[in-house]
mmCIF file of C-alpha atoms in Angstrom:
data_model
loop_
_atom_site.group_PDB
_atom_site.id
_atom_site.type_symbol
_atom_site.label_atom_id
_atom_site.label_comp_id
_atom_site.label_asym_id
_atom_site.label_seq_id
_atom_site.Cartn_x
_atom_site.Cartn_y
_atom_site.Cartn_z
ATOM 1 C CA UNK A 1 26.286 43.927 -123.693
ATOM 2 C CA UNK A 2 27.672 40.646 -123.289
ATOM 3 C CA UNK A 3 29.004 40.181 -126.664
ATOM 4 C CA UNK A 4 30.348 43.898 -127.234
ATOM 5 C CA UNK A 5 31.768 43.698 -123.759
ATOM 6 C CA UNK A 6 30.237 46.479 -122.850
ATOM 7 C CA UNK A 7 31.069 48.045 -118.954
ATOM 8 C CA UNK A 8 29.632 51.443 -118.780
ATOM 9 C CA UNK A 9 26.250 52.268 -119.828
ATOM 10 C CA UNK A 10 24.998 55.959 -119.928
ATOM 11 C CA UNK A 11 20.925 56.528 -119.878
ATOM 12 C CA UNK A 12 19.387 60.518 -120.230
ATOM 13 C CA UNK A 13 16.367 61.507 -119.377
ATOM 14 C CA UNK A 14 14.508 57.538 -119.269
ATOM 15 C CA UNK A 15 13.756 56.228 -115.642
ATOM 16 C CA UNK A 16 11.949 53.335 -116.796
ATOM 17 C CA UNK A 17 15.058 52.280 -119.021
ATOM 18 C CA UNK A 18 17.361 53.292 -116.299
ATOM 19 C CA UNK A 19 15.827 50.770 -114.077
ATOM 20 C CA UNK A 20 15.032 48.327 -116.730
ATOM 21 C CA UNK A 21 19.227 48.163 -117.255
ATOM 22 C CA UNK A 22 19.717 47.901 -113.800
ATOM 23 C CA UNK A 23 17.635 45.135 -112.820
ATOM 24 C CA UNK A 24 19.303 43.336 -115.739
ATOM 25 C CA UNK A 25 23.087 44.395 -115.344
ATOM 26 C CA UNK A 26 22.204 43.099 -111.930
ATOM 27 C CA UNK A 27 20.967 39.495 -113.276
ATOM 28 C CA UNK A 28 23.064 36.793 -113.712
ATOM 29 C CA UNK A 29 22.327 37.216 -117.721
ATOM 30 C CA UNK A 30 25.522 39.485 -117.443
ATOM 31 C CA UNK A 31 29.121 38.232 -116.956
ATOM 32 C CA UNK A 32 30.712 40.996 -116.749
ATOM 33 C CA UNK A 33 30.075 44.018 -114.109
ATOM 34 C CA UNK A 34 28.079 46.735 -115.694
ATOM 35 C CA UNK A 35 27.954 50.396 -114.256
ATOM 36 C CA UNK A 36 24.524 52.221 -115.214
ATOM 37 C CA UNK A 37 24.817 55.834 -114.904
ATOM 38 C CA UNK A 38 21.505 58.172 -114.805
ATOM 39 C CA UNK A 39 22.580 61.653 -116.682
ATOM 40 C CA UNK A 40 20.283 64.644 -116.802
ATOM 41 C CA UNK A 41 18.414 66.312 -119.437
ATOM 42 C CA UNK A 42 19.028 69.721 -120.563
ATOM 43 C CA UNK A 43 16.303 71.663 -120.020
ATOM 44 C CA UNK A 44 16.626 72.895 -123.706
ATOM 45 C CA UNK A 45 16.166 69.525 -125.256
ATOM 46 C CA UNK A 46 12.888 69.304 -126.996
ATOM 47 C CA UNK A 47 11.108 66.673 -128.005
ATOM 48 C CA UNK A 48 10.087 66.407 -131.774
ATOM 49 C CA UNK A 49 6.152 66.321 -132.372
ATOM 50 C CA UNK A 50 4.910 62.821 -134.602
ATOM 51 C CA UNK A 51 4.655 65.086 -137.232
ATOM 52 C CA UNK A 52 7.957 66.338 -137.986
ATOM 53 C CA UNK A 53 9.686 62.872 -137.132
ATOM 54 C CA UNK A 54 7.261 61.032 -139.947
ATOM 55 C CA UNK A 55 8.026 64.513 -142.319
ATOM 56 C CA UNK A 56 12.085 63.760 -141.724
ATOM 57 C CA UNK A 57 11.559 59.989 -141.960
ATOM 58 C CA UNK A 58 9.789 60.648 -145.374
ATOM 59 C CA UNK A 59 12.685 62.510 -146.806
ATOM 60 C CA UNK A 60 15.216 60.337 -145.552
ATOM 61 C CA UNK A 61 13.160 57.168 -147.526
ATOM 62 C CA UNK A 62 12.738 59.366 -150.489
ATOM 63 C CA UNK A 63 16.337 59.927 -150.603
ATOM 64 C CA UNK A 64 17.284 56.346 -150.242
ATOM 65 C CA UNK A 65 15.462 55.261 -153.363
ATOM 66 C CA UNK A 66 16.111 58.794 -155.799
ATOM 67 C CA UNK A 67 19.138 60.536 -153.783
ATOM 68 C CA UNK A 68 19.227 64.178 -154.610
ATOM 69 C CA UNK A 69 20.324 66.946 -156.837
ATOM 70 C CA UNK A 70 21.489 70.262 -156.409
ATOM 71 C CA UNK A 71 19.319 72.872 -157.495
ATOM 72 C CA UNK A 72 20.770 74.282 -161.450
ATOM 73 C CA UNK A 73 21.424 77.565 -159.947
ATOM 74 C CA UNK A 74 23.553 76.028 -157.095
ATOM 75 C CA UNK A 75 27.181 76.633 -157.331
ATOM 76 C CA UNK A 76 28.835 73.322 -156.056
ATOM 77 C CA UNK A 77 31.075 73.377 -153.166
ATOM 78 C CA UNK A 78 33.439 71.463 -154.713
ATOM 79 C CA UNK A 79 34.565 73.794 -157.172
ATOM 80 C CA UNK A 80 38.722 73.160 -158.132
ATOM 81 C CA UNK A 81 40.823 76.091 -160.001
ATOM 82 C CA UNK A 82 41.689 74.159 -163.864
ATOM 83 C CA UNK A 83 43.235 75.678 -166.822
ATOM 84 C CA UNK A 84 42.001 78.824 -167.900
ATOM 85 C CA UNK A 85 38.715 78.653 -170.130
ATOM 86 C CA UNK A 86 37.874 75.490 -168.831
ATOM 87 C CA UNK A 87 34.598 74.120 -166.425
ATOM 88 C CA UNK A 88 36.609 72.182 -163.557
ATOM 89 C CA UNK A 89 33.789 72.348 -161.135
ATOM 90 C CA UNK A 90 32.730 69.131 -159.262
ATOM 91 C CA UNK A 91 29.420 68.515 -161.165
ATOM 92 C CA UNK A 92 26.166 67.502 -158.671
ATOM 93 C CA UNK A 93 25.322 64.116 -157.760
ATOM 94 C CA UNK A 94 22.878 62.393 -159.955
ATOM 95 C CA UNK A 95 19.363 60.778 -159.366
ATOM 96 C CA UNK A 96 19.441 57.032 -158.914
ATOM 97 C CA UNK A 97 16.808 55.427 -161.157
ATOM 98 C CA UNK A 98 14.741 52.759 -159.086
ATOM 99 C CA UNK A 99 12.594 50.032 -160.796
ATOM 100 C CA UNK A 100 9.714 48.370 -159.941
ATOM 101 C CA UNK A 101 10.116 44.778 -159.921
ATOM 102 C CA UNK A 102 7.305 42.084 -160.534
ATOM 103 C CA UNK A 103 7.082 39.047 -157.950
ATOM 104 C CA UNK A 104 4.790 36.108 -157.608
ATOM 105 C CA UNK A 105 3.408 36.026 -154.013
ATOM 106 C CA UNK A 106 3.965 32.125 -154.029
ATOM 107 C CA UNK A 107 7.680 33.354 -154.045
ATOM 108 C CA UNK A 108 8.352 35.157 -151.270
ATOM 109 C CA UNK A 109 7.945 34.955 -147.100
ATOM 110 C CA UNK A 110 6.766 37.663 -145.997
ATOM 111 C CA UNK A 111 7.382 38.341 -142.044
ATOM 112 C CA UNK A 112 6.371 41.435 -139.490
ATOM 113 C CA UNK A 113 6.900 41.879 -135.947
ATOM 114 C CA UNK A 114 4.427 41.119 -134.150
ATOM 115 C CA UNK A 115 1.426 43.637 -133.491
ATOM 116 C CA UNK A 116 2.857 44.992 -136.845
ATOM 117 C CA UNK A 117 4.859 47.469 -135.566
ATOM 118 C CA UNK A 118 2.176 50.048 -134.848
ATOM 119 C CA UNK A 119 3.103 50.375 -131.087
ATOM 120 C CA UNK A 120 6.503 50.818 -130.039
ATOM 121 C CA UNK A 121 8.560 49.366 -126.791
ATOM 122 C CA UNK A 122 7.977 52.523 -125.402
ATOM 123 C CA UNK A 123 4.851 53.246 -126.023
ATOM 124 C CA UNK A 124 4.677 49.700 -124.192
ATOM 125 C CA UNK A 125 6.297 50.302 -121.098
ATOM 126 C CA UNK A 126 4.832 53.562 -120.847
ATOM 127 C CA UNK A 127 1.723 51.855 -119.861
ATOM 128 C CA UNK A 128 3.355 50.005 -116.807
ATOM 129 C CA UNK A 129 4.612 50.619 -113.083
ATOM 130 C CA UNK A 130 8.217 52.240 -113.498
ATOM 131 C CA UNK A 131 9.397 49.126 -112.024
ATOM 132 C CA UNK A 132 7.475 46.763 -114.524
ATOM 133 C CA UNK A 133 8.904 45.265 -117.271
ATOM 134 C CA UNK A 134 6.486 44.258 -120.559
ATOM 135 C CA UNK A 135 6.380 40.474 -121.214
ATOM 136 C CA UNK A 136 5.482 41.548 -125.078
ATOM 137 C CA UNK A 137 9.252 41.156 -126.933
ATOM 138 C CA UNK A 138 9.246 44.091 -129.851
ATOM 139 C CA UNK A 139 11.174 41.822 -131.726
ATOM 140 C CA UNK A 140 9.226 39.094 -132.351
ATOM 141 C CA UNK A 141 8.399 38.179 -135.475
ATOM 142 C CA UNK A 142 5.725 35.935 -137.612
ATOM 143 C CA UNK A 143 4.773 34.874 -141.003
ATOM 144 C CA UNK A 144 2.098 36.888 -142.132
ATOM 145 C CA UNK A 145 -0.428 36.623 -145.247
ATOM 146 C CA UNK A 146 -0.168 38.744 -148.409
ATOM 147 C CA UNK A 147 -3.339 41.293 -147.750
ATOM 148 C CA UNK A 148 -3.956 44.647 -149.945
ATOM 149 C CA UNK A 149 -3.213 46.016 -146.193
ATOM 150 C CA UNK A 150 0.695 46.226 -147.181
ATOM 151 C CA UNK A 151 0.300 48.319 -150.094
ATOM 152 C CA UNK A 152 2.963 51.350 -149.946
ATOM 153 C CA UNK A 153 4.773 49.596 -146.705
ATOM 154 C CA UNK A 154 8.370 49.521 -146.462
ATOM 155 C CA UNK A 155 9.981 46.201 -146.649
ATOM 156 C CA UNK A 156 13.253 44.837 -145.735
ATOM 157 C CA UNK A 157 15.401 42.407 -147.671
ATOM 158 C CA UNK A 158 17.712 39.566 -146.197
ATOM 159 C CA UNK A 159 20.765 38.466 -148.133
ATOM 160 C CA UNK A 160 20.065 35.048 -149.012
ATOM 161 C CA UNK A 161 20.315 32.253 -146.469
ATOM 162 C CA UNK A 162 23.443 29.983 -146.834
ATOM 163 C CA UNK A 163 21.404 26.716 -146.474
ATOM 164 C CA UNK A 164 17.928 26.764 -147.128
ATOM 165 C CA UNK A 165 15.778 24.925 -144.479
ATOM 166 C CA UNK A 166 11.931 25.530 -143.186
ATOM 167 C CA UNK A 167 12.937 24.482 -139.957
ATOM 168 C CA UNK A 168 15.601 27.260 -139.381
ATOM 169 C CA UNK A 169 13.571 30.262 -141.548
ATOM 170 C CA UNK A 170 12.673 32.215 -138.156
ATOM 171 C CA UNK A 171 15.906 32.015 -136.723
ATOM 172 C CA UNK A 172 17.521 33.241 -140.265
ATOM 173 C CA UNK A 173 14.984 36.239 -140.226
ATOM 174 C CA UNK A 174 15.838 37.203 -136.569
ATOM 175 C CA UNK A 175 19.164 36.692 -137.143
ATOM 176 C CA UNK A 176 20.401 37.318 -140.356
ATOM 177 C CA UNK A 177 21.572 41.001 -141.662
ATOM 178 C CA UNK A 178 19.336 43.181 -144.463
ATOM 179 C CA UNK A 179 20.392 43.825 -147.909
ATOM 180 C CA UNK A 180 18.434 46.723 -148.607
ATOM 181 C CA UNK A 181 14.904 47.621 -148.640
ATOM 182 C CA UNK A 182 11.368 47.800 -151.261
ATOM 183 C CA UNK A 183 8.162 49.476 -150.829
ATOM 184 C CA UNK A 184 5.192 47.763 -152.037
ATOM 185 C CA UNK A 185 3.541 49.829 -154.930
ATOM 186 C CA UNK A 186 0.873 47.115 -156.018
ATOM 187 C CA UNK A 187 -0.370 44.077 -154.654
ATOM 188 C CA UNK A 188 -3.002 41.754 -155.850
ATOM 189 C CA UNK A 189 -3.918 38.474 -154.468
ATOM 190 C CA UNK A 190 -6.390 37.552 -157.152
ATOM 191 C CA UNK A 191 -3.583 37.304 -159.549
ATOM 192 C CA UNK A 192 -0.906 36.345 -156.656
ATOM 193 C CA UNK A 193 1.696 38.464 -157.791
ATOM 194 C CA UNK A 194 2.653 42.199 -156.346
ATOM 195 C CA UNK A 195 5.114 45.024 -157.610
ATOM 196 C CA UNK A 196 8.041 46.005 -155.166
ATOM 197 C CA UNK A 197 9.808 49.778 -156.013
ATOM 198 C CA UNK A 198 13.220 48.530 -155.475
ATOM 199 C CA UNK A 199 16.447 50.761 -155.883
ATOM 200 C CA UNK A 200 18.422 48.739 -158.461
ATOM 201 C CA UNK A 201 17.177 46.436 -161.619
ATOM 202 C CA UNK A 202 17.560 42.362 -160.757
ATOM 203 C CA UNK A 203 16.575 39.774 -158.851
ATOM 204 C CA UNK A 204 15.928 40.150 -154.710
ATOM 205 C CA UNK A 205 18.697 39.165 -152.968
ATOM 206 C CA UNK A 206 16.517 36.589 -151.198
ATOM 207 C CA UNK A 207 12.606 35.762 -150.711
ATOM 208 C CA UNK A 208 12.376 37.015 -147.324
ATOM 209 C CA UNK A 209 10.181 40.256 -146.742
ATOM 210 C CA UNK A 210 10.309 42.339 -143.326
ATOM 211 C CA UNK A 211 7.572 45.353 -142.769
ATOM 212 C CA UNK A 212 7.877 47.380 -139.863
ATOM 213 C CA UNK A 213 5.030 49.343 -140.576
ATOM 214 C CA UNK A 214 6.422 51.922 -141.635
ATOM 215 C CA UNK A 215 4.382 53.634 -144.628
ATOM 216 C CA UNK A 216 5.433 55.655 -147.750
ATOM 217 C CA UNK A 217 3.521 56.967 -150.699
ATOM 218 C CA UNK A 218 5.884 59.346 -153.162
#
């Protein structure tokens, strides 16, 4: 809030986060004043169930690496009026073609946040007072050793660091921005190497690895 200069902040339906913001709008953290404003719910909102948000995520991950095509019998809407006798219609998108690409674990750093994202900041703070605040930082992050447990997890990857230094690796992970992202389709530490699905041929923009733990098997 500090950086964006942000003044207004709007929260629906969260009374932990509502008071969460206001005990730090309130700190001396923030420069500038910051209004937090409680809005209602509509009672027609309605939550989605685990199993349609992981369906939804699915597609949206599947999409990312193959895109998608328009069924054959689809007329596209793009369709433009041409000469006469002549096919001027906007033809479909077409199907990326990812590769898998071979890596030697003595390569890459791999990182996840800490407790492997498998419980959320939520789910966190849903477990304390309303006026408690959880002293576990979602964010964190830690070097972590190549395990068969990663197979099929989605991994982030960093552009490449401008200077590379041991000493300023965790700061670069936390701070830097992501390139794009591979899933792990093999891994094998007896031979040290694994297989990444990634969405273009060619080298990794850098060795740096994030999971989320987030899952995907096509």
């Amino acid at each position: 809030m500090k950086e964006l200069g942000i003044d207004v902040v709007l929260v629906m339906g969260h009374d932990r986060l509502f008071q969460q913001l206001l005990k730090t709008c309130s700190s001396d953290l923030v420069d500038n004043k910051v209004t937090v404003v409680k809005l209602p719910r509509s009672g027609g909102v309605v939550n989605r169930d685990p199993g349609v948000r992981s369906l939804q995520r699915s597609r949206r991950i599947k999409h990312y690496f193959y895109s998608s095509t328009l069924p054959q019998d689809t007329q596209p809407s793009g369709a433009v009026e041409g000469e006469k006798g002549k096919d001027n219609t906007i033809p479909p998108p077409l199907p990326l073609s990812p590769c898998p690409i071979d890596l030697k674990l003595s390569q890459v750093k791999l990182w996840a946040f800490v407790g492997g994202g498998r419980t959320s900041s939520v789910e966190l703070d849903g477990l304390l007072p309303v006026t408690g605040e959880s002293t576990i930082d979602p964010c964190a992050l830690e070097r972590i050793e190549p395990t068969t447990a990663l197979l099929h997890t989605l991994m982030a990857v960093y552009h490449a660091p401008e200077e590379d230094s041991e000493e300023d690796e965790l700061k670069f992970v936390q701070e830097g921005t992501i390139a794009g992202f591979v899933v792990v389709q093999e891994i094998s530490v007896d031979r040290q190497s694994m297989t990444v699905l990634a969405p273009c041929p060619g080298r990794l923009p850098s060795v740096h690895l994030v999971s989320g733990g987030v899952k995907w098997m096509e």
